[in-house]
Short mmCIF file of C-alpha atoms and ligand atoms in Angstrom, two decimals:
data_model
loop_
_atom_site.label_atom_id
_atom_site.label_comp_id
_atom_site.label_asym_id
_atom_site.label_seq_id
_atom_site.Cartn_x
_atom_site.Cartn_y
_atom_site.Cartn_z
CA MET A 290 0.00 0.00 0.00
CA LYS A 291 1.22 3.48 -0.82
CA THR A 292 -0.06 6.25 1.40
CA GLU A 293 0.39 9.97 1.71
CA ILE A 294 -0.85 11.91 4.68
CA HIS A 295 -2.91 14.87 3.54
CA GLN A 296 -3.33 16.45 6.99
CA ARG A 297 -3.08 15.56 10.66
CA PHE A 298 -5.44 17.11 13.20
CA GLU A 299 -4.90 17.54 16.90
CA SER A 300 -7.45 15.86 19.15
CA LYS A 301 -8.24 17.43 22.50
CA LEU A 302 -10.21 14.41 23.69
CA PRO A 303 -8.89 12.76 26.85
CA ALA A 304 -6.21 10.11 26.30
CA ASP A 305 -8.11 7.75 28.60
CA ASP A 306 -11.45 8.43 26.92
CA ASP A 307 -14.14 5.98 27.97
CA HIS A 308 -17.15 7.40 26.13
CA PRO A 309 -18.92 4.46 24.43
CA TYR A 310 -19.22 6.45 21.17
CA ARG A 311 -15.62 7.69 21.10
CA THR A 312 -14.00 4.33 21.77
CA GLY A 313 -14.08 0.84 20.23
CA ALA A 314 -15.70 0.83 16.79
CA TRP A 315 -16.45 4.55 17.26
CA ARG A 316 -12.87 5.67 17.99
CA PRO A 317 -12.43 8.91 16.04
CA GLN A 318 -9.74 9.33 13.39
CA THR A 319 -7.51 12.37 13.26
CA VAL A 320 -5.47 11.72 10.08
CA GLU A 321 -6.48 12.26 6.46
CA TYR A 322 -4.95 9.84 3.94
CA ASP A 323 -4.60 9.33 0.22
CA ALA A 324 -3.86 5.66 -0.48
CA TRP A 325 -3.34 3.54 -3.58
CA ASP A 326 -1.75 0.19 -4.56
CA LEU A 327 -3.88 -1.18 -1.75
CA GLU A 328 -3.31 -4.66 -0.33
CA VAL A 329 -6.01 -7.00 -1.63
CA VAL A 330 -6.98 -10.50 -0.54
CA GLY A 331 -8.86 -11.97 -3.50
CA GLU A 332 -9.31 -9.84 -6.56
CA ILE A 333 -11.05 -6.56 -7.36
CA PRO A 334 -13.42 -7.37 -10.24
CA ASP A 335 -12.85 -5.55 -13.54
CA ASP A 336 -16.57 -4.88 -13.84
CA LEU A 337 -16.74 -3.03 -10.51
CA ALA A 338 -16.49 0.67 -11.42
CA GLY A 339 -17.51 3.62 -9.31
CA VAL A 340 -17.10 4.91 -5.81
CA TYR A 341 -18.33 3.89 -2.36
CA LEU A 342 -18.65 6.81 0.04
CA ARG A 343 -19.07 6.56 3.79
CA ASN A 344 -19.82 9.38 6.24
CA THR A 345 -18.66 9.03 9.84
CA GLU A 346 -18.62 11.06 13.05
CA ASN A 347 -15.17 12.10 14.29
CA PRO A 348 -15.08 14.51 17.22
CA LEU A 349 -11.78 16.26 17.94
CA LEU A 350 -12.91 18.41 20.87
CA PRO A 351 -14.59 17.57 24.17
CA PRO A 352 -18.24 18.63 24.30
CA ILE A 353 -19.42 21.51 26.46
CA GLU A 354 -21.18 19.03 28.74
CA ARG A 355 -22.43 15.80 27.14
CA TYR A 356 -21.40 14.14 23.85
CA HIS A 357 -23.81 12.38 21.56
CA PRO A 358 -22.36 10.52 18.55
CA PHE A 359 -24.44 12.59 16.11
CA ASP A 360 -22.55 15.72 17.26
CA GLY A 361 -19.22 14.46 15.83
CA ASP A 362 -17.71 16.25 12.84
CA GLY A 363 -18.36 14.59 9.50
CA MET A 364 -15.48 12.69 7.92
CA LEU A 365 -16.03 11.26 4.48
CA HIS A 366 -14.29 8.10 3.26
CA SER A 367 -14.07 7.25 -0.43
CA ILE A 368 -12.93 4.07 -2.15
CA SER A 369 -13.07 4.14 -5.93
CA PHE A 370 -12.77 1.20 -8.27
CA ALA A 371 -11.69 1.09 -11.91
CA GLY A 372 -9.90 -1.57 -13.99
CA GLY A 373 -9.43 -3.88 -11.00
CA GLU A 374 -7.68 -1.18 -8.93
CA ALA A 375 -8.85 0.78 -5.90
CA ARG A 376 -7.91 4.14 -4.38
CA TYR A 377 -8.86 5.41 -0.93
CA HIS A 378 -9.15 8.90 0.57
CA ASN A 379 -10.62 10.31 3.77
CA ARG A 380 -11.31 13.94 4.63
CA PHE A 381 -13.05 15.89 7.34
CA VAL A 382 -15.95 17.81 5.85
CA ARG A 383 -14.75 21.38 6.26
CA THR A 384 -18.03 22.78 7.49
CA ASP A 385 -18.30 26.36 8.70
CA GLY A 386 -18.76 25.02 12.24
CA PHE A 387 -15.77 22.66 12.04
CA MET A 388 -13.52 25.48 10.81
CA ALA A 389 -14.74 27.91 13.48
CA GLU A 390 -14.21 25.41 16.30
CA ARG A 391 -10.74 24.50 14.98
CA GLU A 392 -9.83 28.17 15.07
CA ALA A 393 -11.30 28.67 18.54
CA GLY A 394 -9.75 25.45 19.85
CA GLU A 395 -12.95 24.65 21.72
CA THR A 396 -16.53 23.52 21.18
CA LEU A 397 -18.75 26.49 20.40
CA TRP A 398 -22.18 24.97 19.82
CA ALA A 399 -24.43 22.77 21.96
CA GLY A 400 -24.81 19.08 21.13
CA ILE A 401 -28.15 17.35 20.78
CA ALA A 402 -28.01 15.96 24.32
CA GLU A 403 -27.28 19.42 25.72
CA SER A 404 -29.39 22.50 26.33
CA PRO A 405 -28.98 25.13 23.57
CA LYS A 406 -28.38 27.59 26.43
CA LEU A 407 -24.93 26.02 26.96
CA ALA A 408 -23.69 27.09 23.50
CA LYS A 409 -20.98 29.72 23.42
CA ARG A 410 -22.30 31.08 20.14
CA THR A 411 -25.81 32.39 19.63
CA ASP A 412 -25.99 31.48 15.95
CA GLY A 413 -26.28 28.00 14.49
CA TRP A 414 -27.87 25.79 11.88
CA GLY A 415 -30.86 23.56 11.42
CA ALA A 416 -34.07 22.73 13.18
CA ARG A 417 -32.78 23.51 16.68
CA PRO A 418 -31.18 26.72 17.93
CA ARG A 419 -27.47 27.14 18.66
CA MET A 420 -26.37 23.88 17.13
CA LYS A 421 -23.55 23.06 14.70
CA ASP A 422 -24.21 21.56 11.29
CA ALA A 423 -21.66 18.70 11.38
CA SER A 424 -22.70 17.42 7.92
CA SER A 425 -21.94 13.96 9.32
CA THR A 426 -25.17 12.05 8.68
CA ASP A 427 -25.65 11.20 5.03
CA VAL A 428 -23.96 11.36 1.64
CA VAL A 429 -25.39 11.15 -1.87
CA VAL A 430 -23.93 11.90 -5.30
CA HIS A 431 -25.86 14.25 -7.56
CA ARG A 432 -24.57 15.39 -10.94
CA GLY A 433 -21.19 13.79 -10.17
CA VAL A 434 -20.69 15.69 -6.91
CA ALA A 435 -20.84 14.17 -3.43
CA LEU A 436 -23.18 16.05 -1.08
CA THR A 437 -22.95 15.53 2.67
CA SER A 438 -25.88 16.43 4.89
CA PHE A 439 -26.97 16.66 8.52
CA TRP A 440 -29.99 15.01 10.11
CA LEU A 441 -31.27 18.19 11.79
CA CYS A 442 -31.01 20.09 8.48
CA GLY A 443 -28.22 22.35 7.30
CA ASP A 444 -26.04 23.01 4.29
CA LEU A 445 -25.06 20.49 1.65
CA TYR A 446 -21.27 20.28 1.42
CA ARG A 447 -19.84 19.43 -2.00
CA LEU A 448 -16.83 17.17 -2.50
CA ASP A 449 -15.37 15.40 -5.51
CA PRO A 450 -16.41 11.79 -4.83
CA TYR A 451 -13.19 10.37 -6.30
CA THR A 452 -10.62 12.66 -4.64
CA LEU A 453 -12.68 14.23 -1.82
CA GLU A 454 -11.50 17.64 -2.97
CA ASP A 455 -13.49 20.31 -1.09
CA LEU A 456 -15.85 21.99 -3.59
CA GLY A 457 -17.56 24.32 -1.11
CA LYS A 458 -21.24 24.56 -0.24
CA GLU A 459 -24.23 23.88 -2.49
CA SER A 460 -26.12 27.07 -3.33
CA PHE A 461 -28.70 25.94 -5.93
CA GLY A 462 -27.76 29.06 -7.87
CA GLY A 463 -28.52 31.34 -4.92
CA ARG A 464 -31.83 29.62 -4.11
CA PHE A 465 -30.65 27.30 -1.33
CA PRO A 466 -33.49 27.16 1.26
CA ALA A 467 -33.02 29.26 4.39
CA GLU A 468 -34.38 26.28 6.35
CA GLY A 469 -31.54 24.09 5.01
CA VAL A 470 -31.86 20.56 3.67
CA SER A 471 -32.39 17.46 5.81
CA ALA A 472 -30.28 14.33 5.57
CA HIS A 473 -31.61 11.80 3.05
CA PRO A 474 -32.14 13.74 -0.11
CA LYS A 475 -33.11 11.16 -2.74
CA ILE A 476 -31.51 10.63 -6.13
CA ASP A 477 -33.67 9.33 -8.98
CA GLU A 478 -31.10 7.73 -11.28
CA ASN A 479 -33.75 7.44 -13.97
CA THR A 480 -34.45 11.20 -14.22
CA GLY A 481 -31.27 12.69 -12.72
CA GLU A 482 -33.37 14.63 -10.19
CA MET A 483 -32.70 15.07 -6.49
CA LEU A 484 -35.73 15.25 -4.18
CA PHE A 485 -35.35 16.68 -0.69
CA PHE A 486 -37.18 17.99 2.37
CA ASN A 487 -36.46 20.09 5.41
CA TYR A 488 -38.20 20.72 8.73
CA GLY A 489 -38.11 23.19 11.58
CA THR A 490 -39.92 24.77 14.50
CA ASP A 491 -41.68 27.50 12.49
CA ALA A 492 -44.84 27.02 10.40
CA PRO A 493 -45.38 25.41 7.93
CA TYR A 494 -42.80 23.11 9.69
CA MET A 495 -41.75 21.26 6.51
CA HIS A 496 -40.87 21.92 2.88
CA TYR A 497 -40.35 19.64 -0.08
CA GLY A 498 -38.19 20.42 -3.10
CA VAL A 499 -36.83 19.08 -6.39
CA VAL A 500 -33.45 19.87 -7.92
CA ASP A 501 -33.51 18.99 -11.60
CA ALA A 502 -30.86 17.20 -13.67
CA GLU A 503 -29.29 20.58 -14.53
CA GLY A 504 -28.84 21.42 -10.83
CA GLU A 505 -31.60 24.04 -10.68
CA LEU A 506 -34.01 24.23 -7.77
CA ALA A 507 -37.01 23.46 -9.96
CA HIS A 508 -39.68 23.04 -7.30
CA TYR A 509 -40.07 24.05 -3.63
CA ILE A 510 -43.34 23.92 -1.67
CA ASP A 511 -44.67 24.22 1.87
CA VAL A 512 -45.74 20.99 3.58
CA PRO A 513 -47.98 22.28 6.38
CA LEU A 514 -47.85 20.12 9.52
CA PRO A 515 -49.77 20.42 12.83
CA GLY A 516 -46.55 21.45 14.60
CA PRO A 517 -42.80 20.86 14.70
CA ARG A 518 -41.91 17.30 13.73
CA LEU A 519 -38.73 15.22 13.43
CA PRO A 520 -38.97 13.36 10.11
CA HIS A 521 -35.71 11.68 9.18
CA ASP A 522 -36.17 10.23 5.69
CA MET A 523 -38.42 10.44 2.65
CA ALA A 524 -39.30 8.17 -0.28
CA PHE A 525 -40.42 8.52 -3.87
CA THR A 526 -42.05 6.63 -6.73
CA GLU A 527 -42.05 7.45 -10.45
CA ASN A 528 -44.79 10.05 -9.94
CA PHE A 529 -44.95 10.81 -6.22
CA ALA A 530 -42.84 11.95 -3.29
CA ILE A 531 -43.75 10.60 0.17
CA VAL A 532 -43.07 12.57 3.34
CA ASN A 533 -44.07 11.59 6.84
CA ASP A 534 -45.41 12.96 10.10
CA CYS A 535 -44.61 10.34 12.74
CA PRO A 536 -45.95 10.88 16.26
CA MET A 537 -42.52 11.22 17.84
CA PHE A 538 -41.31 14.77 18.14
CA TRP A 539 -40.06 17.39 20.56
CA ASP A 540 -42.46 17.73 23.50
CA PRO A 541 -44.23 21.05 22.75
CA GLU A 542 -44.49 22.02 26.42
CA ALA A 543 -40.81 21.36 27.13
CA MET A 544 -39.93 23.23 23.94
CA ARG A 545 -41.70 26.34 25.18
CA ALA A 546 -39.29 26.25 28.13
CA GLY A 547 -36.32 25.88 25.76
CA HIS A 548 -35.82 22.11 26.19
CA TYR A 549 -35.69 19.75 23.22
CA ALA A 550 -36.95 16.45 24.59
CA THR A 551 -38.13 13.82 22.12
CA ARG A 552 -41.40 12.14 23.09
CA PHE A 553 -43.58 9.47 21.49
CA PHE A 554 -47.31 10.25 21.31
CA PRO A 555 -48.94 6.81 20.80
CA GLU A 556 -52.40 8.38 20.73
CA LEU A 557 -51.56 10.07 17.42
CA PRO A 558 -51.44 8.24 14.07
CA THR A 559 -48.45 8.13 11.75
CA ARG A 560 -49.32 10.30 8.74
CA PHE A 561 -47.93 10.00 5.23
CA GLY A 562 -48.07 12.89 2.77
CA VAL A 563 -48.19 11.72 -0.85
CA ILE A 564 -47.24 14.56 -3.19
CA PRO A 565 -47.15 14.53 -7.01
CA ARG A 566 -43.43 15.06 -7.64
CA ARG A 567 -43.98 18.57 -8.99
CA GLY A 568 -47.30 19.04 -7.14
CA SER A 569 -48.54 21.93 -5.01
CA SER A 570 -49.17 22.06 -1.25
CA GLN A 571 -52.90 21.71 -2.02
CA GLN A 572 -52.28 18.43 -3.86
CA ILE A 573 -50.75 16.65 -0.84
CA ARG A 574 -52.86 13.64 0.16
CA TRP A 575 -52.50 12.42 3.72
CA PHE A 576 -52.84 8.76 4.74
CA GLU A 577 -53.06 7.58 8.36
CA ALA A 578 -51.38 4.50 9.78
CA GLU A 579 -50.45 2.87 13.11
CA PRO A 580 -48.34 5.10 15.37
CA THR A 581 -44.61 4.47 15.10
CA PHE A 582 -41.37 6.19 14.24
CA VAL A 583 -39.54 5.25 11.07
CA LEU A 584 -35.90 6.14 10.77
CA HIS A 585 -35.40 4.84 7.23
CA TRP A 586 -37.42 3.80 4.22
CA ILE A 587 -36.20 1.03 1.95
CA ASN A 588 -38.01 1.98 -1.26
CA ALA A 589 -41.42 2.94 -2.67
CA TYR A 590 -43.14 2.23 -5.98
CA GLU A 591 -46.51 2.29 -7.68
CA ASP A 592 -48.65 -0.81 -8.05
CA GLY A 593 -51.86 -0.03 -9.97
CA ASP A 594 -53.90 2.35 -7.81
CA GLU A 595 -51.67 1.73 -4.82
CA ILE A 596 -48.37 3.07 -3.61
CA VAL A 597 -46.16 0.55 -1.85
CA LEU A 598 -43.77 1.90 0.76
CA ASP A 599 -41.27 -0.34 2.58
CA GLY A 600 -39.40 0.80 5.66
CA PHE A 601 -38.56 -0.11 9.24
CA PHE A 602 -41.43 0.08 11.74
CA GLN A 603 -40.39 0.64 15.35
CA SER A 604 -42.52 -1.17 17.92
CA THR A 605 -41.10 0.91 20.82
CA PRO A 606 -39.87 4.22 19.36
CA SER A 607 -39.36 5.54 22.87
CA PRO A 608 -37.67 2.72 24.81
CA PRO A 609 -38.83 2.71 28.43
CA ARG A 610 -36.45 3.80 31.16
CA VAL A 611 -34.70 0.92 32.83
CA PRO A 612 -34.25 1.33 36.61
CA GLY A 613 -30.63 1.92 37.56
CA MET A 614 -29.56 3.18 34.13
CA THR A 615 -27.50 6.38 33.98
CA LEU A 616 -28.70 9.38 31.99
CA ASN A 617 -26.31 8.50 29.14
CA GLU A 618 -27.41 4.86 29.15
CA THR A 619 -31.05 5.97 28.94
CA LEU A 620 -30.23 8.43 26.16
CA PHE A 621 -28.34 5.86 24.15
CA ARG A 622 -31.28 3.43 24.27
CA TYR A 623 -32.50 5.56 21.34
CA LEU A 624 -29.50 4.26 19.36
CA ASP A 625 -30.25 0.60 20.10
CA LEU A 626 -32.37 -0.76 17.25
CA TYR A 627 -33.28 -3.76 19.42
CA ALA A 628 -34.66 -1.49 22.15
CA MET A 629 -36.69 0.33 19.49
CA GLY A 630 -37.78 -2.92 17.84
CA ALA A 631 -37.05 -1.90 14.22
CA ARG A 632 -38.44 -4.39 11.68
CA ALA A 633 -39.07 -4.35 7.92
CA HIS A 634 -42.66 -3.30 7.24
CA ARG A 635 -44.84 -2.44 4.26
CA TRP A 636 -47.46 0.28 3.96
CA ARG A 637 -49.86 0.32 0.97
CA PHE A 638 -51.69 3.55 0.20
CA ASP A 639 -54.83 3.18 -1.93
CA LEU A 640 -55.04 6.32 -4.04
CA LYS A 641 -58.69 5.56 -4.89
CA THR A 642 -60.08 4.99 -1.40
CA GLY A 643 -57.54 6.82 0.78
CA ALA A 644 -57.07 3.66 2.86
CA CYS A 645 -53.75 2.41 4.20
CA ARG A 646 -52.91 -1.25 4.73
CA GLU A 647 -49.90 -2.44 6.70
CA GLN A 648 -47.93 -5.65 6.85
CA ARG A 649 -44.86 -6.80 8.76
CA LEU A 650 -42.24 -8.14 6.35
CA SER A 651 -39.86 -9.81 8.80
CA ASP A 652 -39.57 -10.63 12.49
CA ARG A 653 -35.85 -9.93 12.48
CA ILE A 654 -34.47 -6.68 13.92
CA MET A 655 -32.97 -4.82 10.96
CA GLU A 656 -32.49 -1.27 9.69
CA PHE A 657 -30.39 0.78 7.24
CA GLY A 658 -31.76 -0.94 4.12
CA MET A 659 -30.02 -0.32 0.82
CA ILE A 660 -31.14 -1.32 -2.67
CA ASN A 661 -29.78 -1.31 -6.20
CA GLY A 662 -30.14 2.43 -6.85
CA ARG A 663 -31.46 1.87 -10.37
CA TYR A 664 -34.61 0.44 -8.79
CA ALA A 665 -35.28 3.42 -6.51
CA GLY A 666 -38.88 4.50 -7.02
CA ARG A 667 -39.51 1.35 -9.10
CA PRO A 668 -40.57 -2.12 -7.97
CA ASN A 669 -37.62 -3.83 -6.28
CA ARG A 670 -37.17 -7.34 -4.99
CA TYR A 671 -34.09 -7.15 -2.80
CA SER A 672 -32.89 -5.01 0.07
CA TYR A 673 -29.53 -5.25 1.83
CA ASN A 674 -30.08 -4.38 5.47
CA ALA A 675 -27.81 -3.88 8.42
CA LEU A 676 -27.95 -6.53 11.15
CA PRO A 677 -27.67 -4.34 14.25
CA ALA A 678 -25.66 -5.05 17.34
CA GLU A 679 -27.76 -5.40 20.47
CA GLY A 680 -27.52 -2.72 23.17
CA TRP A 681 -25.68 -0.07 21.16
CA PHE A 682 -25.37 1.46 17.70
CA GLY A 683 -23.29 -0.83 15.50
CA PHE A 684 -23.79 -3.37 12.72
CA GLU A 685 -22.77 -7.00 13.18
CA GLY A 686 -23.53 -8.01 9.65
CA ILE A 687 -25.68 -7.77 6.55
CA VAL A 688 -29.04 -9.33 5.69
CA LYS A 689 -30.11 -9.77 2.09
CA HIS A 690 -33.89 -9.67 2.20
CA ASP A 691 -35.85 -11.13 -0.72
CA LEU A 692 -39.09 -9.19 -0.47
CA VAL A 693 -40.87 -11.43 -2.98
CA ARG A 694 -40.08 -14.78 -1.38
CA GLY A 695 -39.77 -13.39 2.13
CA THR A 696 -36.42 -15.13 2.60
CA GLU A 697 -33.31 -13.73 4.26
CA GLU A 698 -29.62 -14.50 3.82
CA VAL A 699 -27.63 -13.44 6.86
CA VAL A 700 -23.93 -12.61 6.75
CA LYS A 701 -22.61 -12.29 10.28
CA LEU A 702 -19.15 -10.82 10.75
CA PRO A 703 -16.73 -12.29 13.31
CA GLU A 704 -17.11 -11.18 16.94
CA GLY A 705 -15.64 -7.67 17.36
CA VAL A 706 -15.83 -6.83 13.65
CA PHE A 707 -18.51 -4.39 12.52
CA ALA A 708 -19.85 -3.35 9.13
CA SER A 709 -20.83 0.00 7.69
CA GLU A 710 -24.03 0.73 5.85
CA THR A 711 -23.56 -1.62 2.89
CA ALA A 712 -24.14 -0.34 -0.62
CA MET A 713 -25.12 -2.33 -3.70
CA ALA A 714 -22.91 -1.70 -6.75
CA PRO A 715 -24.42 -3.05 -9.99
CA ARG A 716 -21.83 -4.83 -12.14
CA ILE A 717 -20.97 -3.13 -15.44
CA GLY A 718 -23.38 -4.72 -17.92
CA SER A 719 -25.53 -6.15 -15.12
CA THR A 720 -28.67 -7.90 -16.28
CA SER A 721 -30.70 -8.33 -13.08
CA GLU A 722 -31.39 -6.53 -9.82
CA ASP A 723 -28.85 -8.42 -7.71
CA ASP A 724 -26.23 -8.76 -10.44
CA GLY A 725 -23.41 -6.85 -8.80
CA TYR A 726 -21.47 -6.39 -5.60
CA LEU A 727 -22.00 -5.33 -2.02
CA VAL A 728 -19.42 -2.88 -0.72
CA THR A 729 -18.85 -2.04 2.94
CA PHE A 730 -16.09 -0.89 5.29
CA THR A 731 -15.38 -2.92 8.42
CA MET A 732 -14.18 -1.79 11.82
CA ASP A 733 -12.16 -4.69 13.25
CA THR A 734 -11.69 -3.97 16.94
CA ASN A 735 -9.75 -7.22 17.49
CA ASP A 736 -6.92 -6.44 15.07
CA ASP A 737 -7.37 -2.64 15.07
CA ARG A 738 -7.82 -2.38 11.33
CA SER A 739 -10.38 -1.63 8.66
CA GLU A 740 -11.06 -3.33 5.38
CA CYS A 741 -13.29 -2.73 2.41
CA LEU A 742 -15.27 -5.90 1.75
CA VAL A 743 -16.54 -6.65 -1.74
CA LEU A 744 -19.20 -9.37 -1.68
CA ASN A 745 -21.28 -11.03 -4.36
CA ALA A 746 -24.72 -9.34 -4.15
CA ALA A 747 -26.36 -12.49 -5.54
CA SER A 748 -24.94 -14.65 -2.71
CA PRO A 749 -23.37 -12.42 -0.06
CA GLY A 750 -22.66 -15.39 2.23
CA ASP A 751 -19.92 -16.65 -0.13
CA GLU A 752 -16.28 -15.89 0.65
CA PRO A 753 -15.62 -12.18 0.00
CA ILE A 754 -14.57 -11.49 -3.60
CA ALA A 755 -12.05 -8.94 -2.32
CA ARG A 756 -10.84 -7.71 1.06
CA ILE A 757 -8.95 -4.44 0.72
CA THR A 758 -6.92 -3.07 3.61
CA LEU A 759 -7.44 0.60 4.52
CA PRO A 760 -4.56 2.68 5.95
CA GLU A 761 -6.11 2.96 9.41
CA ARG A 762 -9.17 1.77 11.31
CA ILE A 763 -12.04 4.12 10.54
CA ALA A 764 -14.71 5.20 13.00
CA SER A 765 -18.20 3.83 12.79
CA GLY A 766 -20.81 6.22 11.54
CA THR A 767 -24.19 6.45 9.92
CA HIS A 768 -24.66 6.42 6.13
CA ALA A 769 -22.96 5.40 2.91
CA CYS A 770 -23.75 5.33 -0.81
CA TRP A 771 -22.60 3.92 -4.13
CA HIS A 772 -22.07 6.05 -7.21
CA ALA A 773 -21.62 4.15 -10.47
CA GLY A 774 -18.42 4.92 -12.35
CA ARG A 775 -17.71 6.43 -15.67
FE1 LIG B 291 -30.43 8.27 8.46
#
């Protein structure tokens, strides 16, 4: 392996750090690398071309009071494949907040587990006051540019997906929404459009927008909600966008006193807003379903007069307090997908009658479902889901879920080795939905190393096709994506 260090950063975290999300698989990285001639066990296929991007949280500074993993500064990792070779880069996302805190040498904004009153700065980004936009949650590629985003809304930071060169902030030609953009903008590979939403504490509480294939903000509408909500993801079909109003949001009473405490309201339904992709606020149709919170959708598509939406239903979105647990332990129950009971689920919206039917798709705890991106918004058969670790936020493996047969193929990694969100990379010239590769980064806490695994998407349980060593163990994080190569 040949490596060059692009930049080293100083960490002010304690040397004997024992925070569960700054140690083990979540140990932050401080060095940016460029690496090539990577060590490979197996062989990188010639028909694997494109780039796998992974966003991770990497704090360098102690929090003002209490650290939550979603406060960590975004660091993007890129591995690109062409002609049987791979190159790797990693870079901090140079957000305005990251740069300001580096200059100050201290944390300036309040984290999500802290009161906004603790922040040293009065400005901030996103749906909550006095908070930093870490751009650490998600990454997509639109028009050949990687865009990182933050779950509580903020800017979109642009990077070259192949080199991670900093390309500045997205402006949509001066029309970037003042409310920011939420994590999980959606790319329609068939039209070249990017669909997005944002949310906040001021009416109408949500907006929906479309950026066209030329990069213009072509559509932007109000999505009026009954009050501030915390939607995390959206979905789309060929003709519709689907937004959601789940009954888990900041307690309105606490919010009036300046506290941002998430609460589940089981007496309220889950509501889905179905919007013609270029439709008006008046054209939104709302469907009601069982109360839950959904972190991520798998896919949506049209089936005659119905819209099918697959995602992960949580049976206990607000895990009950366990006697004897510390405040942090209670807080981090919201990161344990077992405690929340996340399972694959299907909603069907009947556009003729306005009815909604629901069906559980699997009894297994799973989340972070990825599909072959060419099938987004179109009927799909397969999803590649993360097999969560129990008791904390990590992935022990991958589950290929056949949604037609209802079967599951489970790939469990060795004890102490964890996966990233696993992307599906269609093979060049692929002829079917699962004709391609699964790509993920591992965090091996036994041997203190990371690899990129390339698996056969048709039979992921086979021996890996390639295992590629990365220069250093990466931190765990949230989302990843695949962008097909040139
Ligand atoms: Fe997410």
